[in-house]
PDB file of C-alpha atoms in Angstrom:
ATOM      1  CA  MET L 278      87.888 120.949 132.986  1.00 85.00           C
ATOM      2  CA  LYS L 279      90.816 121.894 130.349  1.00 86.00           C
ATOM      3  CA  LYS L 280      91.492 119.954 127.432  1.00 87.00           C
ATOM      4  CA  ALA L 281      94.518 117.941 129.553  1.00 90.00           C
ATOM      5  CA  GLU L 282      91.942 117.427 132.384  1.00 92.00           C
ATOM      6  CA  ILE L 283      89.287 116.035 129.686  1.00 93.00           C
ATOM      7  CA  ILE L 284      92.104 113.590 128.140  1.00 93.00           C
ATOM      8  CA  LYS L 285      93.078 111.954 131.801  1.00 95.00           C
ATOM      9  CA  TYR L 286      89.200 112.085 132.037  1.00 95.00           C
ATOM     10  CA  LEU L 287      88.498 109.714 129.457  1.00 95.00           C
ATOM     11  CA  LYS L 288      91.634 107.845 129.640  1.00 95.00           C
ATOM     12  CA  GLY L 289      90.388 106.518 133.058  1.00 95.00           C
ATOM     13  CA  GLN L 290      87.761 105.025 131.135  1.00 95.00           C
ATOM     14  CA  TYR L 291      88.027 104.081 127.860  1.00 96.00           C
ATOM     15  CA  LYS L 292      91.195 102.897 125.515  1.00 95.00           C
ATOM     16  CA  ALA L 293      93.137 105.982 124.059  1.00 94.00           C
ATOM     17  CA  LYS L 294      95.951 106.059 121.476  1.00 91.00           C
ATOM     18  CA  LYS L 295      98.139 109.274 120.238  1.00 91.00           C
ATOM     19  CA  VAL L 296      97.443 110.295 116.904  1.00 86.00           C
ATOM     20  CA  ASP L 297     100.028 112.547 115.480  1.00 85.00           C
ATOM     21  CA  SER L 298      99.968 115.613 118.868  1.00 86.00           C
ATOM     22  CA  ASP L 299      95.929 114.723 119.486  1.00 89.00           C
ATOM     23  CA  TRP L 300      94.268 111.346 121.356  1.00 93.00           C
ATOM     24  CA  GLU L 301      91.951 109.457 120.287  1.00 92.00           C
ATOM     25  CA  PHE L 302      89.148 107.278 122.067  1.00 95.00           C
ATOM     26  CA  ILE L 303      87.619 104.066 121.594  1.00 94.00           C
ATOM     27  CA  LEU L 304      84.341 103.965 122.980  1.00 95.00           C
ATOM     28  CA  LYS L 305      84.085 100.871 121.646  1.00 94.00           C
ATOM     29  CA  ASP L 306      85.273  98.250 119.759  1.00 92.00           C
ATOM     30  CA  ASP L 307      83.515  94.808 119.525  1.00 92.00           C
ATOM     31  CA  GLY L 308      81.049  92.428 117.255  1.00 90.00           C
ATOM     32  CA  GLU L 309      78.585  95.424 116.629  1.00 92.00           C
ATOM     33  CA  GLY L 310      81.461  97.695 115.351  1.00 92.00           C
ATOM     34  CA  TYR L 311      83.938 100.261 116.282  1.00 92.00           C
ATOM     35  CA  LEU L 312      83.111 103.882 117.754  1.00 94.00           C
ATOM     36  CA  ALA L 313      86.595 106.240 118.778  1.00 93.00           C
ATOM     37  CA  PHE L 314      85.953 109.693 118.944  1.00 92.00           C
ATOM     38  CA  PHE L 315      88.825 112.727 118.932  1.00 92.00           C
ATOM     39  CA  PRO L 316      87.172 115.314 122.142  1.00 92.00           C
ATOM     40  CA  GLY L 317      88.123 118.940 121.953  1.00 87.00           C
ATOM     41  CA  THR L 318      87.443 122.851 123.314  1.00 87.00           C
ATOM     42  CA  PHE L 319      87.144 125.871 121.554  1.00 84.00           C
ATOM     43  CA  GLY L 320      86.369 129.201 122.978  1.00 81.00           C
ATOM     44  CA  THR L 321      86.995 131.063 126.191  1.00 77.00           C
ATOM     45  CA  GLY L 322      85.091 132.289 129.133  1.00 74.00           C
ATOM     46  CA  SER L 323      81.096 131.971 129.296  1.00 75.00           C
ATOM     47  CA  THR L 324      81.769 130.813 125.390  1.00 78.00           C
ATOM     48  CA  ARG L 325      83.492 127.387 126.182  1.00 83.00           C
ATOM     49  CA  THR L 326      82.474 124.481 123.841  1.00 88.00           C
ATOM     50  CA  LEU L 327      83.477 120.798 124.006  1.00 89.00           C
ATOM     51  CA  LEU L 328      83.536 119.566 120.658  1.00 88.00           C
ATOM     52  CA  GLY L 329      83.772 115.872 119.573  1.00 89.00           C
ATOM     53  CA  MET L 330      84.876 114.163 116.098  1.00 90.00           C
ATOM     54  CA  PRO L 331      83.026 110.581 116.012  1.00 92.00           C
ATOM     55  CA  SER L 332      84.251 107.959 113.351  1.00 90.00           C
ATOM     56  CA  MET L 333      83.185 104.330 112.996  1.00 91.00           C
ATOM     57  CA  THR L 334      83.705 101.105 110.951  1.00 89.00           C
ATOM     58  CA  LEU L 335      81.714  97.820 110.900  1.00 89.00           C
ATOM     59  CA  PRO L 336      83.481  94.160 111.112  1.00 90.00           C
ATOM     60  CA  TRP L 337      81.819  94.115 107.567  1.00 89.00           C
ATOM     61  CA  LEU L 338      83.444  96.479 106.428  1.00 88.00           C
ATOM     62  CA  LEU L 339      86.562  96.022 107.954  1.00 85.00           C
ATOM     63  CA  GLN L 340      86.499  92.576 106.351  1.00 88.00           C
ATOM     64  CA  LEU L 341      85.867  94.118 103.132  1.00 90.00           C
ATOM     65  CA  ASP L 342      88.557  96.231 103.197  1.00 87.00           C
ATOM     66  CA  ARG L 343      90.689  94.584 104.026  1.00 87.00           C
ATOM     67  CA  SER L 344      89.970  92.136 101.432  1.00 90.00           C
ATOM     68  CA  ILE L 345      90.226  94.783  98.289  1.00 91.00           C
ATOM     69  CA  PHE L 346      93.324  97.217  99.949  1.00 88.00           C
ATOM     70  CA  PHE L 347      95.323  94.341 101.954  1.00 80.00           C
ATOM     71  CA  SER L 348      96.051  96.143 104.941  1.00 65.00           C
ATOM     72  CA  GLU L 349      98.405  94.166 107.009  1.00 58.00           C
ATOM     73  CA  SER L 350      97.521  97.014 109.775  1.00 58.00           C
ATOM     74  CA  GLN L 351      95.585  96.356 112.735  1.00 53.00           C
ATOM     75  CA  GLN L 352      94.860  99.729 112.776  1.00 59.00           C
ATOM     76  CA  VAL L 353      91.568 100.287 112.030  1.00 60.00           C
ATOM     77  CA  VAL L 354      89.828 102.794 109.656  1.00 65.00           C
ATOM     78  CA  PRO L 355      87.310 104.623 110.089  1.00 69.00           C
ATOM     79  CA  PHE L 356      84.422 103.930 107.499  1.00 75.00           C
ATOM     80  CA  PHE L 357      81.849 107.144 108.639  1.00 77.00           C
ATOM     81  CA  VAL L 358      83.384 110.076 109.665  1.00 79.00           C
ATOM     82  CA  GLY L 359      80.735 112.288 111.662  1.00 77.00           C
ATOM     83  CA  ARG L 360      80.306 116.028 111.836  1.00 76.00           C
ATOM     84  CA  GLN L 361      81.837 117.771 114.700  1.00 80.00           C
ATOM     85  CA  CYS L 362      79.582 117.673 117.442  1.00 83.00           C
ATOM     86  CA  LYS L 363      79.149 120.673 119.594  1.00 86.00           C
ATOM     87  CA  LEU L 364      77.783 120.841 123.037  1.00 86.00           C
ATOM     88  CA  SER L 365      77.655 124.429 124.200  1.00 85.00           C
ATOM     89  CA  VAL L 366      78.052 124.872 127.994  1.00 84.00           C
ATOM     90  CA  SER L 367      76.471 127.895 129.660  1.00 79.00           C
ATOM     91  CA  ASP L 368      78.734 128.920 132.507  1.00 83.00           C
ATOM     92  CA  GLY L 369      82.101 128.223 129.995  1.00 79.00           C
ATOM     93  CA  ILE L 370      83.177 125.466 133.294  1.00 86.00           C
ATOM     94  CA  ILE L 371      83.532 122.002 131.610  1.00 90.00           C
ATOM     95  CA  ARG L 372      82.296 119.475 133.847  1.00 91.00           C
ATOM     96  CA  GLU L 373      82.553 115.743 134.157  1.00 94.00           C
ATOM     97  CA  HIS L 374      78.974 115.840 133.042  1.00 94.00           C
ATOM     98  CA  HIS L 375      79.311 117.146 130.065  1.00 92.00           C
ATOM     99  CA  VAL L 376      82.377 115.230 128.438  1.00 94.00           C
ATOM    100  CA  ASP L 377      79.561 112.302 129.307  1.00 95.00           C
ATOM    101  CA  GLU L 378      77.084 113.698 127.646  1.00 94.00           C
ATOM    102  CA  MET L 379      79.628 113.846 124.246  1.00 93.00           C
ATOM    103  CA  VAL L 380      80.328 110.454 124.631  1.00 95.00           C
ATOM    104  CA  GLU L 381      76.396 109.284 124.980  1.00 94.00           C
ATOM    105  CA  ASN L 382      76.440 111.510 121.368  1.00 92.00           C
ATOM    106  CA  CYS L 383      78.600 109.847 119.866  1.00 93.00           C
ATOM    107  CA  PHE L 384      76.974 106.397 120.543  1.00 94.00           C
ATOM    108  CA  GLU L 385      73.602 107.746 119.525  1.00 93.00           C
ATOM    109  CA  TRP L 386      75.378 109.022 116.276  1.00 92.00           C
ATOM    110  CA  PHE L 387      77.156 105.296 115.967  1.00 93.00           C
ATOM    111  CA  HIS L 388      73.025 103.748 116.162  1.00 93.00           C
ATOM    112  CA  GLN L 389      72.268 106.287 113.704  1.00 91.00           C
ATOM    113  CA  GLN L 390      74.942 105.520 111.118  1.00 90.00           C
ATOM    114  CA  ASN L 391      74.747 101.596 111.987  1.00 90.00           C
ATOM    115  CA  GLN L 392      71.476 101.440 110.310  1.00 89.00           C
ATOM    116  CA  GLN L 393      70.747  99.875 107.014  1.00 86.00           C
ATOM    117  CA  GLU L 394      68.792 102.256 105.134  1.00 89.00           C
ATOM    118  CA  THR L 395      72.195 104.901 106.006  1.00 87.00           C
ATOM    119  CA  ILE L 396      74.491 102.997 105.089  1.00 87.00           C
ATOM    120  CA  ALA L 397      72.922 101.856 101.920  1.00 87.00           C
ATOM    121  CA  THR L 398      72.604 105.597 101.190  1.00 87.00           C
ATOM    122  CA  GLU L 399      76.606 106.282 101.767  1.00 83.00           C
ATOM    123  CA  PHE L 400      77.252 103.267  98.964  1.00 84.00           C
ATOM    124  CA  SER L 401      74.868 104.856  97.079  1.00 86.00           C
ATOM    125  CA  ARG L 402      76.718 108.229  96.734  1.00 84.00           C
ATOM    126  CA  CYS L 403      80.300 106.775  96.968  1.00 80.00           C
ATOM    127  CA  TYR L 404      78.970 104.817  93.815  1.00 84.00           C
ATOM    128  CA  GLU L 405      78.415 107.393  92.032  1.00 81.00           C
ATOM    129  CA  LYS L 406      81.863 109.628  92.237  1.00 71.00           C
ATOM    130  CA  ILE L 407      85.266 109.214  92.308  1.00 62.00           C
ATOM    131  CA  THR L 408      86.100 112.262  93.328  1.00 60.00           C
ATOM    132  CA  GLY L 409      85.442 114.492  96.859  1.00 57.00           C
ATOM    133  CA  PHE L 410      86.624 115.770  99.265  1.00 54.00           C
ATOM    134  CA  PRO L 411      89.116 114.027 101.053  1.00 53.00           C
ATOM    135  CA  PRO L 412      89.516 112.182  97.697  1.00 54.00           C
ATOM    136  CA  ALA L 413      91.493 109.168 100.004  1.00 54.00           C
ATOM    137  CA  GLY L 414      87.947 108.650 101.768  1.00 62.00           C
ATOM    138  CA  TRP L 415      86.055 108.191  98.302  1.00 77.00           C
ATOM    139  CA  GLN L 416      87.574 106.356  96.218  1.00 84.00           C
ATOM    140  CA  PRO L 417      88.284 103.216  98.615  1.00 85.00           C
ATOM    141  CA  LYS L 418      84.501 103.587  99.189  1.00 85.00           C
ATOM    142  CA  HIS L 419      83.702 104.150  95.694  1.00 89.00           C
ATOM    143  CA  ILE L 420      85.339 100.867  94.824  1.00 92.00           C
ATOM    144  CA  MET L 421      83.543  98.964  97.613  1.00 91.00           C
ATOM    145  CA  ALA L 422      80.567 100.309  96.111  1.00 91.00           C
ATOM    146  CA  CYS L 423      81.860  98.734  92.971  1.00 93.00           C
ATOM    147  CA  VAL L 424      82.030  95.462  94.802  1.00 94.00           C
ATOM    148  CA  LEU L 425      78.735  95.714  96.630  1.00 92.00           C
ATOM    149  CA  LYS L 426      76.924  96.392  93.577  1.00 92.00           C
ATOM    150  CA  GLY L 427      78.806  93.609  91.831  1.00 94.00           C
ATOM    151  CA  ASP L 428      80.216  95.778  88.780  1.00 95.00           C
ATOM    152  CA  VAL L 429      82.227  93.985  87.358  1.00 96.00           C
ATOM    153  CA  ASP L 430      82.467  95.730  84.116  1.00 96.00           C
ATOM    154  CA  ARG L 431      83.193  98.829  85.790  1.00 94.00           C
ATOM    155  CA  LEU L 432      85.690  97.180  88.216  1.00 96.00           C
ATOM    156  CA  ARG L 433      87.288  95.639  84.747  1.00 97.00           C
ATOM    157  CA  GLY L 434      86.916  99.255  83.087  1.00 95.00           C
ATOM    158  CA  TYR L 435      89.048 100.673  85.991  1.00 95.00           C
ATOM    159  CA  LEU L 436      91.771  97.945  85.963  1.00 97.00           C
ATOM    160  CA  ASP L 437      92.325  98.081  81.804  1.00 97.00           C
ATOM    161  CA  ALA L 438      92.539 101.614  82.296  1.00 95.00           C
ATOM    162  CA  PHE L 439      95.419 101.152  84.609  1.00 96.00           C
ATOM    163  CA  LYS L 440      97.051  98.468  82.443  1.00 97.00           C
ATOM    164  CA  ARG L 441      97.223 100.917  80.005  1.00 96.00           C
ATOM    165  CA  GLY L 442      98.462 104.097  82.192  1.00 95.00           C
ATOM    166  CA  ASP L 443      95.432 105.882  82.005  1.00 93.00           C
ATOM    167  CA  ARG L 444      94.940 106.482  85.868  1.00 90.00           C
ATOM    168  CA  MET L 445      91.344 108.449  85.631  1.00 87.00           C
ATOM    169  CA  GLU L 446      92.103 110.635  88.497  1.00 83.00           C
ATOM    170  CA  PHE L 447      92.434 108.226  91.153  1.00 88.00           C
ATOM    171  CA  ILE L 448      94.965 109.492  93.737  1.00 85.00           C
ATOM    172  CA  PRO L 449      98.352 107.825  93.654  1.00 88.00           C
ATOM    173  CA  ILE L 450      97.132 105.741  97.085  1.00 86.00           C
ATOM    174  CA  ILE L 451      95.128 103.464  94.663  1.00 90.00           C
ATOM    175  CA  LYS L 452      97.149 100.717  93.276  1.00 92.00           C
ATOM    176  CA  GLN L 453      96.072  98.686  90.079  1.00 95.00           C
ATOM    177  CA  GLU L 454      95.986  95.478  92.533  1.00 95.00           C
ATOM    178  CA  TYR L 455      93.153  96.828  94.150  1.00 94.00           C
ATOM    179  CA  PHE L 456      90.906  96.302  91.374  1.00 96.00           C
ATOM    180  CA  GLU L 457      92.646  93.084  90.549  1.00 96.00           C
ATOM    181  CA  ARG L 458      91.285  91.916  93.978  1.00 95.00           C
ATOM    182  CA  ALA L 459      87.691  93.438  93.854  1.00 96.00           C
ATOM    183  CA  ILE L 460      86.462  91.897  90.557  1.00 97.00           C
ATOM    184  CA  PRO L 461      86.627  88.377  91.662  1.00 96.00           C
ATOM    185  CA  LEU L 462      84.396  89.964  95.108  1.00 96.00           C
ATOM    186  CA  ALA L 463      82.074  92.085  92.867  1.00 96.00           C
ATOM    187  CA  GLU L 464      81.755  88.686  91.099  1.00 96.00           C
ATOM    188  CA  LYS L 465      80.502  86.615  94.069  1.00 93.00           C
ATOM    189  CA  TYR L 466      78.670  89.756  95.096  1.00 87.00           C
ATOM    190  CA  ARG L 467      77.004  89.698  91.262  1.00 88.00           C
ATOM    191  CA  SER L 468      76.436  86.206  91.615  1.00 85.00           C
ATOM    192  CA  GLY L 469      74.559  86.559  94.812  1.00 73.00           C
TER     193      GLY L 469
END
């Protein structure tokens, strides 16, 4: 199968949306969470490899995200983005069962990420830093981590700095109003 055939095959099974010049397939969108992936191929001849980039979010994370960042958009913003999954094909011919195996790998990744310990580790890491690559992913997660930890003092410090005109290395998409909305939420988490 060529990439166009893979996309056609997946369109027959999953909801798809065009993102820039590529296709994203929504494998799951329910009360348990949202799981999507971008398929691709790499190599030629007998060295062909099927690629997949999974991403996911959970309903409670999406609700927190919208409470802070006030996104009116219905587009789901993934919280976790996985490493690229690679499935080498021994004879170089990608078949439907290879695509199905890649999808199954994405579901396995979803279930691994959707564990309390994994989520807590990710939030701890995001809490400790406000910079990283890409910053647009780290900094909103950092603010959310501060809310979940109930760190009102840190959020107030950021808000005070913004009011003085000091952006503290936050990227331009981070706005003062995010901290204003995050502080009451953090107070609720702090009080239990």
